[in-house]
Short mmCIF file of C-alpha atoms and ligand atoms in Angstrom, two decimals:
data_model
loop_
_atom_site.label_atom_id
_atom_site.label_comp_id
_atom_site.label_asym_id
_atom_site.label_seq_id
_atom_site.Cartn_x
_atom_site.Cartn_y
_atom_site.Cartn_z
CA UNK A 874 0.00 0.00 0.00
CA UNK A 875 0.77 3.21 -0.64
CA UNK A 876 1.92 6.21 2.06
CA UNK A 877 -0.95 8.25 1.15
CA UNK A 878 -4.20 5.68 1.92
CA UNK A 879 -4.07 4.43 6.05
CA UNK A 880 -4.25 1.11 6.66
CA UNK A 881 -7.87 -0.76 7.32
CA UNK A 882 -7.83 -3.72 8.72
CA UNK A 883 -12.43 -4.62 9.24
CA UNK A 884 -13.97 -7.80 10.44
CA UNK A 885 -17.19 -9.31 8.93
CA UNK A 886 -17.83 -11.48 11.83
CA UNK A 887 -21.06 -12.39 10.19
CA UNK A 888 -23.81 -14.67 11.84
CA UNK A 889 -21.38 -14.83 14.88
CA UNK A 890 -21.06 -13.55 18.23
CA UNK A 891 -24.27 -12.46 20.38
CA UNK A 892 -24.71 -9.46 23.04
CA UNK A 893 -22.81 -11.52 25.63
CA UNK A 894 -19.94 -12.96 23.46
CA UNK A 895 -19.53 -9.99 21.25
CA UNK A 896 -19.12 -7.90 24.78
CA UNK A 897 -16.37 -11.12 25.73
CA UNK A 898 -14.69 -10.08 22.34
CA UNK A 899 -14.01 -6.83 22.72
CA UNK A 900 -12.93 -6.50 26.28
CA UNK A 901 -10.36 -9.38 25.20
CA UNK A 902 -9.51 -7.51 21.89
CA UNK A 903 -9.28 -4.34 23.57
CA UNK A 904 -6.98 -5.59 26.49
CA UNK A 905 -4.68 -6.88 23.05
CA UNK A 906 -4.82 -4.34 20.56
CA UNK A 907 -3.58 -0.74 22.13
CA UNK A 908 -4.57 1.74 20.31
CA UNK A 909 -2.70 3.20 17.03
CA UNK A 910 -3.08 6.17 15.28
CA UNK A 911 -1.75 4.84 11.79
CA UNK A 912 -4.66 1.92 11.23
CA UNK A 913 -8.21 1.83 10.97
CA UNK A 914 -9.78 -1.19 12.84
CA UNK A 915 -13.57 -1.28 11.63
CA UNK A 916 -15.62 -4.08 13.07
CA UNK A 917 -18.82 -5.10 11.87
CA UNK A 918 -21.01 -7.53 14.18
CA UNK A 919 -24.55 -8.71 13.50
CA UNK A 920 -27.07 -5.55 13.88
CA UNK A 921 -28.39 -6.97 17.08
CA UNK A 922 -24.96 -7.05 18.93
CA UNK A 923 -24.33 -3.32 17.90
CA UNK A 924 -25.07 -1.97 21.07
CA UNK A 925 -23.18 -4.56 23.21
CA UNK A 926 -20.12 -3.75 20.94
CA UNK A 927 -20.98 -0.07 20.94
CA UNK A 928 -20.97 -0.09 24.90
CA UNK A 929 -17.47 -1.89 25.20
CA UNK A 930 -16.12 -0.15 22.70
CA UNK A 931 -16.71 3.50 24.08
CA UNK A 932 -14.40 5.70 23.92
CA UNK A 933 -11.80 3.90 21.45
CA UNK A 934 -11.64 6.08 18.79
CA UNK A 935 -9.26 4.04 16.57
CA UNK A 936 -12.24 1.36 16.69
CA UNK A 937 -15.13 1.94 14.61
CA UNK A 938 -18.29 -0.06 13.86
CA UNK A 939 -20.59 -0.90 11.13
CA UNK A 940 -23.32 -2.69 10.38
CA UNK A 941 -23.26 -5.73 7.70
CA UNK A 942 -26.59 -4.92 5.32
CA UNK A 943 -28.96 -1.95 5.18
CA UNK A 944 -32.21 -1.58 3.05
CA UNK A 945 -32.18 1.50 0.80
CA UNK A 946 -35.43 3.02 2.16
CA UNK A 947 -35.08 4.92 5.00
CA UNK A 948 -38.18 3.32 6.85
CA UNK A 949 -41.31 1.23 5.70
CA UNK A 950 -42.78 -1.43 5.53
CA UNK A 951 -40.36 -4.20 4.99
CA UNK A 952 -40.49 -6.78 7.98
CA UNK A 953 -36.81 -7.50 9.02
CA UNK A 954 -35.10 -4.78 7.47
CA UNK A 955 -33.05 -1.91 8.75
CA UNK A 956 -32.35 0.93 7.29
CA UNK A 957 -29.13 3.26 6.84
CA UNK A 958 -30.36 5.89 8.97
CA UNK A 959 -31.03 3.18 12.15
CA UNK A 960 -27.67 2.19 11.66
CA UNK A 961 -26.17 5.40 12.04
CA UNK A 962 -28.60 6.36 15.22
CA UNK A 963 -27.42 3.11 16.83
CA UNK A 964 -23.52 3.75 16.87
CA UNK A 965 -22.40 2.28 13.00
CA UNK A 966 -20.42 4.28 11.16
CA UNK A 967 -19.90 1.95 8.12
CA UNK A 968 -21.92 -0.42 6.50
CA UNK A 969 -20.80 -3.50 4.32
CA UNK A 970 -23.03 -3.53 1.09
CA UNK A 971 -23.53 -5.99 -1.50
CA UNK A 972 -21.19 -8.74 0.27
CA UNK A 973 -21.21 -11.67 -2.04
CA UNK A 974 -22.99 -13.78 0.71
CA UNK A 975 -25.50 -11.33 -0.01
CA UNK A 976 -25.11 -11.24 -3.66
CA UNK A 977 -25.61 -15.28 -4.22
CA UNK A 978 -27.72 -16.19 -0.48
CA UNK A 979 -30.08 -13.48 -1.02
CA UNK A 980 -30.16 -12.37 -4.40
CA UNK A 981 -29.03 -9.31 -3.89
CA UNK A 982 -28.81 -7.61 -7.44
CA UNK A 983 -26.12 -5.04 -8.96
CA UNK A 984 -29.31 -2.41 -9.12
CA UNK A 985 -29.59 -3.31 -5.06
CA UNK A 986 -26.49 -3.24 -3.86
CA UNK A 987 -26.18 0.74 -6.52
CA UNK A 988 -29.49 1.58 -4.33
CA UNK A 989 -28.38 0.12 -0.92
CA UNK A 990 -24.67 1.97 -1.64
CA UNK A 991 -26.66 5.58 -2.17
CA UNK A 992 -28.90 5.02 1.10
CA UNK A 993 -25.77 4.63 3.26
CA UNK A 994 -23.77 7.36 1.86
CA UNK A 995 -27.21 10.10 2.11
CA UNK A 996 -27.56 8.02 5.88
CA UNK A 997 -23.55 9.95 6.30
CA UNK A 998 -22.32 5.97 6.84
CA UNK A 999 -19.05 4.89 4.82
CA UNK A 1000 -20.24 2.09 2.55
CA UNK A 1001 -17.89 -0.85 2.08
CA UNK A 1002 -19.18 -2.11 -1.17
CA UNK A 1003 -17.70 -5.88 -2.08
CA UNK A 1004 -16.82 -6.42 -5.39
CA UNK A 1005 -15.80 -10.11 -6.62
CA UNK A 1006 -15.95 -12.86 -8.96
CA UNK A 1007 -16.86 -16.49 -8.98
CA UNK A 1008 -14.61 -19.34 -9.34
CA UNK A 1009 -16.40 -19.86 -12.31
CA UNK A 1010 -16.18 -16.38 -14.03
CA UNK A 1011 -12.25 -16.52 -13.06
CA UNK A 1012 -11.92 -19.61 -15.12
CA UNK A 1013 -13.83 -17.99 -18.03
CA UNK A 1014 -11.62 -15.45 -18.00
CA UNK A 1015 -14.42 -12.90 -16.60
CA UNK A 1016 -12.70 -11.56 -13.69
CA UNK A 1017 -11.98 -8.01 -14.41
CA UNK A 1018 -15.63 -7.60 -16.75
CA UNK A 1019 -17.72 -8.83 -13.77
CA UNK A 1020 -15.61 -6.47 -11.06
CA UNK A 1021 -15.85 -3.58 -13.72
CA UNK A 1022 -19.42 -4.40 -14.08
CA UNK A 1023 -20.06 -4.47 -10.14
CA UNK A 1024 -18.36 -1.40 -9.54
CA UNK A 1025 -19.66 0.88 -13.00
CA UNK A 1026 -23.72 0.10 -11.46
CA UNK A 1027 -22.13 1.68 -8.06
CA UNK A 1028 -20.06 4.74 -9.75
CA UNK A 1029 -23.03 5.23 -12.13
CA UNK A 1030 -25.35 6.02 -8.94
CA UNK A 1031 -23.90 7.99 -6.85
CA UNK A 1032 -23.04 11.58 -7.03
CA UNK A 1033 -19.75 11.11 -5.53
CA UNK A 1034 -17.51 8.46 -4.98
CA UNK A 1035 -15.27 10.16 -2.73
CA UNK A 1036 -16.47 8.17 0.29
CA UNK A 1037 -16.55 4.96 -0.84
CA UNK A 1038 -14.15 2.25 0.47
CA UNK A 1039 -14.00 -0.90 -1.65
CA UNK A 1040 -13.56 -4.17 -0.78
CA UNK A 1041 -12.59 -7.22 -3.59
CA UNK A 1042 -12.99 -10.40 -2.40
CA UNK A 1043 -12.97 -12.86 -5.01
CA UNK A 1044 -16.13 -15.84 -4.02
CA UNK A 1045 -13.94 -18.70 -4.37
CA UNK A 1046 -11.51 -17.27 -1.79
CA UNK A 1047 -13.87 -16.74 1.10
CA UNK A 1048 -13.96 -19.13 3.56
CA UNK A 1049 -12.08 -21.49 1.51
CA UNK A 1050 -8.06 -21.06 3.24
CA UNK A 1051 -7.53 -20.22 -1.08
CA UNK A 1052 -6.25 -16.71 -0.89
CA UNK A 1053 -5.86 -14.62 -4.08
CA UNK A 1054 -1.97 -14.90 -4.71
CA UNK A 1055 -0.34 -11.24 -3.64
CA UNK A 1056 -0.27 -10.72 -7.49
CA UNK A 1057 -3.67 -11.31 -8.93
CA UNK A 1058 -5.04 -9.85 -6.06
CA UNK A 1059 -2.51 -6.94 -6.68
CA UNK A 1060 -3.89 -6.78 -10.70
CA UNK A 1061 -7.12 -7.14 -9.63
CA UNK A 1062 -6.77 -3.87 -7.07
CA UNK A 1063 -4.71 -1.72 -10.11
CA UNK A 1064 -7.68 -2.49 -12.44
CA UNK A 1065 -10.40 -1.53 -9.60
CA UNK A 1066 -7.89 1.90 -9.08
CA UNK A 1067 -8.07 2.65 -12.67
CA UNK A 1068 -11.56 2.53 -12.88
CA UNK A 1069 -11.83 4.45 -9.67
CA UNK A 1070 -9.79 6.88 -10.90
CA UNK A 1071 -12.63 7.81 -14.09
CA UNK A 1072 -14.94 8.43 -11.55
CA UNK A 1073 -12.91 10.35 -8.49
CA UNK A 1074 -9.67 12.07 -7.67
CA UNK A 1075 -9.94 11.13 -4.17
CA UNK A 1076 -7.84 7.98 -2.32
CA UNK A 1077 -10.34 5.26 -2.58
CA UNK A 1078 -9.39 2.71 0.31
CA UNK A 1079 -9.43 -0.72 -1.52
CA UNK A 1080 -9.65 -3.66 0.44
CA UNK A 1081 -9.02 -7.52 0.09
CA UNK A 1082 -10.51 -9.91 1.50
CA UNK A 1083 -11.08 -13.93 1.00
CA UNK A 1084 -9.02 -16.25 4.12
CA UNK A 1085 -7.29 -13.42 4.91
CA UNK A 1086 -5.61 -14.92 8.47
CA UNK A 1087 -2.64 -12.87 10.76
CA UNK A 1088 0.22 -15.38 8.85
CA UNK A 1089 -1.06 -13.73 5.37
CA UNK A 1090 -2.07 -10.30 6.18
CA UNK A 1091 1.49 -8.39 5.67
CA UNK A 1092 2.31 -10.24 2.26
CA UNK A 1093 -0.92 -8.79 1.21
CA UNK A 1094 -0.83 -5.27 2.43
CA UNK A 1095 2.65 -5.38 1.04
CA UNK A 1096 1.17 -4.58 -2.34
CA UNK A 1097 1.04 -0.95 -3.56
CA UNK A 1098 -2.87 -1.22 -4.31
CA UNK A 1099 -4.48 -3.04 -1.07
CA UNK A 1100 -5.00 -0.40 1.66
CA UNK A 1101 -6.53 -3.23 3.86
CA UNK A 1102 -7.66 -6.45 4.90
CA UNK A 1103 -12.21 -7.12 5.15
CA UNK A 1104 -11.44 -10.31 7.09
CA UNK A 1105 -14.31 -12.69 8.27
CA UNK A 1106 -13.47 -16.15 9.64
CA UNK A 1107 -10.48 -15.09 11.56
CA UNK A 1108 -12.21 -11.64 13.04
CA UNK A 1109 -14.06 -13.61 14.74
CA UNK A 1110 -11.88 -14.93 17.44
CA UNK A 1111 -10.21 -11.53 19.67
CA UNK A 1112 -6.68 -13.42 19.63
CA UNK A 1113 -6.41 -13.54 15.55
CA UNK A 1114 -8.31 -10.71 14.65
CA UNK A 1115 -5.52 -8.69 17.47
CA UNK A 1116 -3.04 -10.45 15.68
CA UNK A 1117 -4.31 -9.32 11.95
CA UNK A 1118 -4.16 -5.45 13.57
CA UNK A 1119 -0.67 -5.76 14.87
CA UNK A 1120 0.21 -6.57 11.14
CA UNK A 1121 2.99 -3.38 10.61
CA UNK A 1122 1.15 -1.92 7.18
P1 PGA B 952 -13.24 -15.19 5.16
O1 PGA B 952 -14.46 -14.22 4.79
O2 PGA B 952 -12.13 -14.33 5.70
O3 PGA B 952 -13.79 -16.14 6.17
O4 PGA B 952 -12.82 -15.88 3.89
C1 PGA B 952 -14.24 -12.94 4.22
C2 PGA B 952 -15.57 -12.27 3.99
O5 PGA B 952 -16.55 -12.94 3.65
O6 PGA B 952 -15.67 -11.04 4.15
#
């Protein structure tokens, strides 16, 4: 990574931790990770352990929180939803959006995730939107027109794309232990940059993530176009996700 872009390092902890275990997390990530002024640690726990974490968390600026799905209405009626403005009222400052989990479990389309990515930024949240290709479309040879396509339906709806932070995370490497190599993940990152780069001037954060574990982490940050790490199995436990944020970026 580059000087100019500060390190994030953000756990997707997904459908883990509770109130009571996500409060156990923190104090034993907190008594690990000491504050630093030269990383971003972003954690995002499931919507209904926000306030636990937000509690614990307190005063730690250097650790932020988000929440892992909005809808794009601000309030309705859509049983089971939340929307971008609750998330911000409760304590999240970031939100992931269009994580492939959500992409291929729930059918979240490209036009979704473009409306769900406009909600959070108008909500003042920092949306993480996940770009990435199958295993399939890899082998096709697809990788870069699916990303581009991902990312144009984002860049096409919103006014600005300063505040955006991306986050690639190719399918097949999530949850697998198959990690990108440092160099297709590195391509990958320059080809998301360039396209970035048509839409804003700003430093874009771009993020990897797929199996991203602390014995991984620095090889990967090591290259110029990965500002961070979107990790989810290994956020989950206080020791590895500490160990992931001790990483020197
Ligand atoms: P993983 O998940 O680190 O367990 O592969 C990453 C993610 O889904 O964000």
């Amino acid at each position: 990574m580059t000087a100019l872009r500060t390190p994030v390092i953000a756990g997707n902890w997904k459908m883990h931790h509770d109130p009571a275990s996500t409060r156990l997390f923190f104090e034993r990530f907190l008594a690990l990770h000491a504050p630093r002024t030269d990383l971003t640690v972003i954690v995002f726990p499931p919507t209904i352990s926000l306030e636990a974490a937000r509690l614990v968390v307190g005063e730690r600026a250097d650790v932020q929180l988000g929440v892992q799905n909005v809808h794009w209405e601000s309030a309705g009626a859509f049983t089971g939803e939340i929307s971008a403005d609750m998330a911000m009222a409760a304590g999240a400052r970031y939100s992931l959006v269009g994580h492939s989990e959500r992409r291929q479990l729930f059918g979240e389309t490209d036009a979704d995730v473009a409306r769900k990515t406009r909600a959070v930024l108008a909500a003042g949240l920092t949306p993480v939107v996940c770009v990435g290709e199958t295993l399939e479309e890899r082998r096709a040879g697809r990788a870069n027109d699916v990303v581009d396509r991902q990312l144009s339906q984002v860049l096409e709806a919103v006014l600005d794309a300063s505040g955006l932070v991306i986050a690639y995370e190719p399918v097949w490497a999530i949850g697998t232990g198959e990690t990108a190599s440092p160099d297709d993940a590195q391509a990958m990152h320059a080809s998301i940059r360039a396209q970035l780069a048509s839409a804003s001037n700003a430093a874009i954060p771009i993020l990897y993530g797929g199996s991203v574990k602390p014995q991984n982490t620095a090889t990967l940050l090591a290259q110029r176009d990965i500002d961070g790490v979107l990790v989810g199995g290994a956020s989950v436990d206080p020791q590895s996700f500490a160990a992931i944020c001790a990483t020197d970026a």
